PDB file of C-alpha atoms in Angstrom:
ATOM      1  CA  UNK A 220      14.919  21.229  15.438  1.00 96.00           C
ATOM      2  CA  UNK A 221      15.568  22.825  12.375  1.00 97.00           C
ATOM      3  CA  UNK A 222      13.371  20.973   9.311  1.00 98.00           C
ATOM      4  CA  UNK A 223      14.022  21.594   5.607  1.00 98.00           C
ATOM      5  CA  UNK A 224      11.089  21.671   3.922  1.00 98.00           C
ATOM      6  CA  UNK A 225      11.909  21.357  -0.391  1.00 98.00           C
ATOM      7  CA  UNK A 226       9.166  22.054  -2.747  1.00 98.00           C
ATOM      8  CA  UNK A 227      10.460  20.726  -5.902  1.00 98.00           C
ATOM      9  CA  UNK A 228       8.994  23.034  -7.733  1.00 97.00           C
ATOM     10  CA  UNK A 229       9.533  26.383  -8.477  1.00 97.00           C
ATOM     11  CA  UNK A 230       6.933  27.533  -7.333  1.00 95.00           C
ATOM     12  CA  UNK A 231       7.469  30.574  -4.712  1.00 96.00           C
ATOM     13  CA  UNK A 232       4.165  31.034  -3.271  1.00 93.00           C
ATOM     14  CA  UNK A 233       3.237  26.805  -3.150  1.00 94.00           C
ATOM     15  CA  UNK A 234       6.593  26.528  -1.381  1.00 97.00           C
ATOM     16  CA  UNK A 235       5.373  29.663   1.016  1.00 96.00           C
ATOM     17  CA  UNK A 236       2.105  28.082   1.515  1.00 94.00           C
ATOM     18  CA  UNK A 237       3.419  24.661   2.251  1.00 96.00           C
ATOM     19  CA  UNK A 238       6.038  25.960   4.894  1.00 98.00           C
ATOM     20  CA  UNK A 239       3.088  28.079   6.723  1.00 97.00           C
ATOM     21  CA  UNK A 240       1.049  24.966   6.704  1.00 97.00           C
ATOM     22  CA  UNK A 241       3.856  22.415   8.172  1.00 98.00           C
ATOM     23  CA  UNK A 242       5.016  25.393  10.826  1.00 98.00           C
ATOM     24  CA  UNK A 243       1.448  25.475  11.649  1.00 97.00           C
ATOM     25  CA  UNK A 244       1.533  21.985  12.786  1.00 97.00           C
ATOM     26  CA  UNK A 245       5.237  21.818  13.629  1.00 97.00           C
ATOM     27  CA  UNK A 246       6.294  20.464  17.091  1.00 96.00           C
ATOM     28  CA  UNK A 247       6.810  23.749  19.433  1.00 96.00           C
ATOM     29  CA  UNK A 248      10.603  24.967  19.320  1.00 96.00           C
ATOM     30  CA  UNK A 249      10.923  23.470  15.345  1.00 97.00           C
ATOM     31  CA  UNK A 250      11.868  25.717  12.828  1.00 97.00           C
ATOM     32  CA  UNK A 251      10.692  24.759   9.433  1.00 98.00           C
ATOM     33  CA  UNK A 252      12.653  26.370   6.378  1.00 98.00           C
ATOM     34  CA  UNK A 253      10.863  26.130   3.123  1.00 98.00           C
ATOM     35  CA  UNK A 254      12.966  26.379  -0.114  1.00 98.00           C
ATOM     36  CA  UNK A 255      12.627  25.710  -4.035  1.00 98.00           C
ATOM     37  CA  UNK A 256      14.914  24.796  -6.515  1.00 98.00           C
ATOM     38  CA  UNK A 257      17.039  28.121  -8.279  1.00 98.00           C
ATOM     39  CA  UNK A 258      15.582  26.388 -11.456  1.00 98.00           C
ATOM     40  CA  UNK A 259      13.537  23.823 -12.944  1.00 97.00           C
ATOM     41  CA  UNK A 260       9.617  23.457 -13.711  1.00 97.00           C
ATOM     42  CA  UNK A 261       7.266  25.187 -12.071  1.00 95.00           C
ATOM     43  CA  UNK A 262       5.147  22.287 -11.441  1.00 93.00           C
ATOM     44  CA  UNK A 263       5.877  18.439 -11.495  1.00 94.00           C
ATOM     45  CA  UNK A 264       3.153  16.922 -14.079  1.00 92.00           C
ATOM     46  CA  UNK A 265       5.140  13.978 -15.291  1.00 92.00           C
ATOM     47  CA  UNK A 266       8.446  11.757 -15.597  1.00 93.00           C
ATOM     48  CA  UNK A 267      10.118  14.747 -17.354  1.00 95.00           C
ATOM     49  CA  UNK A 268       9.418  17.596 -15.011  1.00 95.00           C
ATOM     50  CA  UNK A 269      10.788  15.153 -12.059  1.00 95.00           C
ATOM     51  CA  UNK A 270      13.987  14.176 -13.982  1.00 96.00           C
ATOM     52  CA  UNK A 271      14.683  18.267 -14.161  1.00 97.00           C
ATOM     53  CA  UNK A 272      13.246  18.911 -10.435  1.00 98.00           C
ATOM     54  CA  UNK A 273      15.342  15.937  -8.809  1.00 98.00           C
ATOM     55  CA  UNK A 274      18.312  17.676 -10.058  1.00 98.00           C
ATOM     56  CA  UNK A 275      16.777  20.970  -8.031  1.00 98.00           C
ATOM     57  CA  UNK A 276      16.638  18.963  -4.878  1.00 98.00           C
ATOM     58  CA  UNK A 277      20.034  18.405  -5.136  1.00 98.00           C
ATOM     59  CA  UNK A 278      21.010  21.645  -5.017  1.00 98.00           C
ATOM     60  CA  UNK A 279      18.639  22.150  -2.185  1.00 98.00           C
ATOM     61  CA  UNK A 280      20.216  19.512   0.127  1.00 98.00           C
ATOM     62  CA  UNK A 281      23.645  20.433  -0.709  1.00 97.00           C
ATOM     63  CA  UNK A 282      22.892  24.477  -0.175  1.00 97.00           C
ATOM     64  CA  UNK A 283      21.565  23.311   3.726  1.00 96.00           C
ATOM     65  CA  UNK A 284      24.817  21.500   4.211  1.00 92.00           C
ATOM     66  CA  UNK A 285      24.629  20.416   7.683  1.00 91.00           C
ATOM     67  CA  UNK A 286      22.280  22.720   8.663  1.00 94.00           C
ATOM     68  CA  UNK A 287      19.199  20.827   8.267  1.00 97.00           C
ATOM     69  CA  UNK A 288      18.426  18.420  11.097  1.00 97.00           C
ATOM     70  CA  UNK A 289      15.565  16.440   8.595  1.00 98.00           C
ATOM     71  CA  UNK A 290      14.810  17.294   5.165  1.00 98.00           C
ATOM     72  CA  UNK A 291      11.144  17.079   3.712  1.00 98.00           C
ATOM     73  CA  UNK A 292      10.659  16.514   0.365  1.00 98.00           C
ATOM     74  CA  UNK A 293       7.153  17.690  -0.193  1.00 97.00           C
ATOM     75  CA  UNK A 294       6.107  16.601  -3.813  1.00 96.00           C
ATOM     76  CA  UNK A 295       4.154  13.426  -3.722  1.00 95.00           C
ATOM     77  CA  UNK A 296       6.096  11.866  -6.624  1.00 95.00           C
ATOM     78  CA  UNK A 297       9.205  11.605  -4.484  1.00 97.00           C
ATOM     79  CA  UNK A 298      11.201  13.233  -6.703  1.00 97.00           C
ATOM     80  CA  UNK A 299      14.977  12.950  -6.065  1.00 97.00           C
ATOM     81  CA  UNK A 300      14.272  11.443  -2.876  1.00 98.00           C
ATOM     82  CA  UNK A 301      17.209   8.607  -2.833  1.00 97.00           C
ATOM     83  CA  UNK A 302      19.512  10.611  -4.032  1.00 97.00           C
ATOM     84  CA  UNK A 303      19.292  13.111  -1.270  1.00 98.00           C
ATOM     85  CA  UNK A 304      19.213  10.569   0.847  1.00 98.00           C
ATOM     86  CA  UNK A 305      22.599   9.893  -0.284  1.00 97.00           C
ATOM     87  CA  UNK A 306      23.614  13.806  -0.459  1.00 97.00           C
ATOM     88  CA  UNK A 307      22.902  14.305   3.842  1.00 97.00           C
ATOM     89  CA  UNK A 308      23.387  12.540   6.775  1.00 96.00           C
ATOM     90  CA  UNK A 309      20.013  13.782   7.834  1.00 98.00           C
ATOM     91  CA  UNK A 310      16.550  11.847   7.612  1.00 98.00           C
ATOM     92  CA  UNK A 311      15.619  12.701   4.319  1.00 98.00           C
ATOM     93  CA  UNK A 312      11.065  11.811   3.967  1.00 98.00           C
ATOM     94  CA  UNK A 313       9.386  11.952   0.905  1.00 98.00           C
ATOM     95  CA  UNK A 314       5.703  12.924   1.597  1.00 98.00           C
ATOM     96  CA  UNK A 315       4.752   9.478  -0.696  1.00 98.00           C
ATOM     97  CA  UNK A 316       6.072   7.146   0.961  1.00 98.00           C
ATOM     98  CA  UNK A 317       5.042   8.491   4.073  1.00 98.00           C
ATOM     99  CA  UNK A 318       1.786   8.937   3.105  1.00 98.00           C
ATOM    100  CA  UNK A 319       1.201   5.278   1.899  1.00 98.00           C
ATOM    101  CA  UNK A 320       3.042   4.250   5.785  1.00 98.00           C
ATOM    102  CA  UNK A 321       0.173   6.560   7.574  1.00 97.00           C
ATOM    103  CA  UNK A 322      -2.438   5.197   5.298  1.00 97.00           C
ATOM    104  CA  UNK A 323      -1.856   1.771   6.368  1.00 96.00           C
ATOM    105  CA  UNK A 324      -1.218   2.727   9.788  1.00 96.00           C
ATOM    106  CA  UNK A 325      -4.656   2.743   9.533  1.00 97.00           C
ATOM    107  CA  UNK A 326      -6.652   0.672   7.545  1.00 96.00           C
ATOM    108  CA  UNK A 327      -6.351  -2.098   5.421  1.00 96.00           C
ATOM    109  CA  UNK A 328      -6.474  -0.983   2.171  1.00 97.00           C
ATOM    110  CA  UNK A 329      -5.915   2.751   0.736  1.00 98.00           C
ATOM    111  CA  UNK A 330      -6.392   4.621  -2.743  1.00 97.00           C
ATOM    112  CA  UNK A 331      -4.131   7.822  -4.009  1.00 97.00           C
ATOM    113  CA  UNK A 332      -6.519  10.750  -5.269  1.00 96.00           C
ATOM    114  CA  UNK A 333      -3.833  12.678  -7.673  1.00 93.00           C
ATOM    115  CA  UNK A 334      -3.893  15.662  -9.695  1.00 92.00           C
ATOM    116  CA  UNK A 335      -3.180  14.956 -13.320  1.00 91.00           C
ATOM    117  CA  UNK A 336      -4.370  11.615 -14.680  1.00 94.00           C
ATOM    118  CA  UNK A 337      -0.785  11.324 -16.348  1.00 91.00           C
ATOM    119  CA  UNK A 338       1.067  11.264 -12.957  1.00 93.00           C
ATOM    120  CA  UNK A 339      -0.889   7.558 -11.942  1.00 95.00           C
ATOM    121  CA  UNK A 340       1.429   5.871 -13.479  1.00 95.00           C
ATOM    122  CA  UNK A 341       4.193   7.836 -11.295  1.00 95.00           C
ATOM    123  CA  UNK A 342       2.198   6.524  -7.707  1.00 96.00           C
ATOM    124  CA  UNK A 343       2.186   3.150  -9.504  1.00 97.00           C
ATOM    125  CA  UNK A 344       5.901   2.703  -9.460  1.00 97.00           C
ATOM    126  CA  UNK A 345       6.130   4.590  -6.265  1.00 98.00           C
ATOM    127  CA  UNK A 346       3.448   1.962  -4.457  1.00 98.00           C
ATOM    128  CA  UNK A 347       5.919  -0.968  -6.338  1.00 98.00           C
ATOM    129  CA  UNK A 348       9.254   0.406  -5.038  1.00 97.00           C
ATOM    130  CA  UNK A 349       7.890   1.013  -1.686  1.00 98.00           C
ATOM    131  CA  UNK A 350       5.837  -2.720  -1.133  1.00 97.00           C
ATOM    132  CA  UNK A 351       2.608  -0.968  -0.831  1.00 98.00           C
ATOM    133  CA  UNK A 352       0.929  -2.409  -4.322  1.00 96.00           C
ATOM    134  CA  UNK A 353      -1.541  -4.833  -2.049  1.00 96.00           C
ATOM    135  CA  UNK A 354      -3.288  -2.525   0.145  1.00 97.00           C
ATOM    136  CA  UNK A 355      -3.509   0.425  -2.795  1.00 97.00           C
ATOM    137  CA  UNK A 356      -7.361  -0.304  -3.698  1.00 97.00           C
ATOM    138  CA  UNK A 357      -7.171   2.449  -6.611  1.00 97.00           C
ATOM    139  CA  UNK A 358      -4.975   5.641  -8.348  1.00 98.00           C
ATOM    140  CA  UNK A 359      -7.494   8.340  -9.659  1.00 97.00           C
ATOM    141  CA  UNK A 360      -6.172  11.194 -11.631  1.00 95.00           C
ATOM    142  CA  UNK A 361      -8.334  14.217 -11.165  1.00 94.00           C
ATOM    143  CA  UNK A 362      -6.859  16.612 -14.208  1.00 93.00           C
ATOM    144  CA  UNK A 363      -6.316  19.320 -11.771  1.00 92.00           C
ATOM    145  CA  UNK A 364      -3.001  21.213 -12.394  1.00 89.00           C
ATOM    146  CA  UNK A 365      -1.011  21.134  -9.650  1.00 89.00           C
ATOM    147  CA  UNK A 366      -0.563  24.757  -9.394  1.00 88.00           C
ATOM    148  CA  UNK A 367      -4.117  25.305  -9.840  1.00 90.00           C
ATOM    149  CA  UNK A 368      -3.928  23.714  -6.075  1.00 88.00           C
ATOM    150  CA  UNK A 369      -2.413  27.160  -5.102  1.00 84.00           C
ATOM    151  CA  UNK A 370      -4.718  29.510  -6.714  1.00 87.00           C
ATOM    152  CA  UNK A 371      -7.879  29.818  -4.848  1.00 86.00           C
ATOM    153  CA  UNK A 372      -9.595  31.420  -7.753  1.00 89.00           C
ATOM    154  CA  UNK A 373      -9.564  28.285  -9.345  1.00 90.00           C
ATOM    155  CA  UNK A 374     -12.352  26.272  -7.060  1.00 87.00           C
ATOM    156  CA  UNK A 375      -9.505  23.045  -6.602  1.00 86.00           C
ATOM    157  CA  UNK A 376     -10.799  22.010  -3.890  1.00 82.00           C
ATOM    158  CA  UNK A 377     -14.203  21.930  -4.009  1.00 84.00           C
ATOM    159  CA  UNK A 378     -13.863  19.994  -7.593  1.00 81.00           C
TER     160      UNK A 378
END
């Protein structure tokens, strides 16, 4: 299986640690490809970085051609998702929407934990499109910069 793995972002080393980390847990025999947009911004922080990253996917799904057998689209806002849905004839999965599925997989109820306290509004309107507004129990921003996420100088995690 060969699995696309798009980081909306620019971001070279974010995309290079996200591809290590799927492979890592990759069915045995998959390869998994990580790319990034050839432009765009180098993190998604709001409704006006994904407009300008969605456009990035794009490019990304049409540059695989048919040479992706699933695409993952590995921003949690989703970001161009249906319309590279519409660009392939391969499953296209936004990590979002399957991360509110697994959630209620299970348990009853769920909350997002986010990075910047702008982007709630951005799960809000993902849990709305996708029917999972009843069992989200919260959104809570916690003003860390997404691309602080990749630098382990600045202590992310443990915040």
């Amino acid at each position: 299986m060969n699995l696309l793995l798009i980081n909306p972002n620019t971001s070279a080393g974010m995309t290079r640690s996200m591809t290590e980390a799927a492979q890592r847990v990759a069915w045995p025999g998959t390869l998994v490809t990580g790319v990034q947009p050839s432009f765009g911004p180098a993190s998604i922080e709001g409704f006006h970085d994904e407009v300008i990253a969605a456009a990035g996917v794009l490019e990304q799904v049409r540059a695989a051609g048919d040479g992706a057998d699933a695409i993952v689209l590995a921003c949690f806002g989703d970001p161009g998702l249906d319309a590279a849905r519409e660009a392939t004839s391969a499953p296209v999965l936004g990590i979002a929407e399957a991360a509110f599925h697994a959630a209620s997989f299970v348990a009853t109820g769920f909350s997002v934990v986010t990075t910047m306290t702008r982007t709630c509004v951005i799960a809000e309107h993902l849990l709305l499109k996708y029917g999972f507004e009843r069992r989200c129990r919260g959104i809570h921003g916690t003003d860390i910069a997404v691309l602080e996420l990749d630098d382990p100088a600045s202590n992310a995690f443990a915040r």
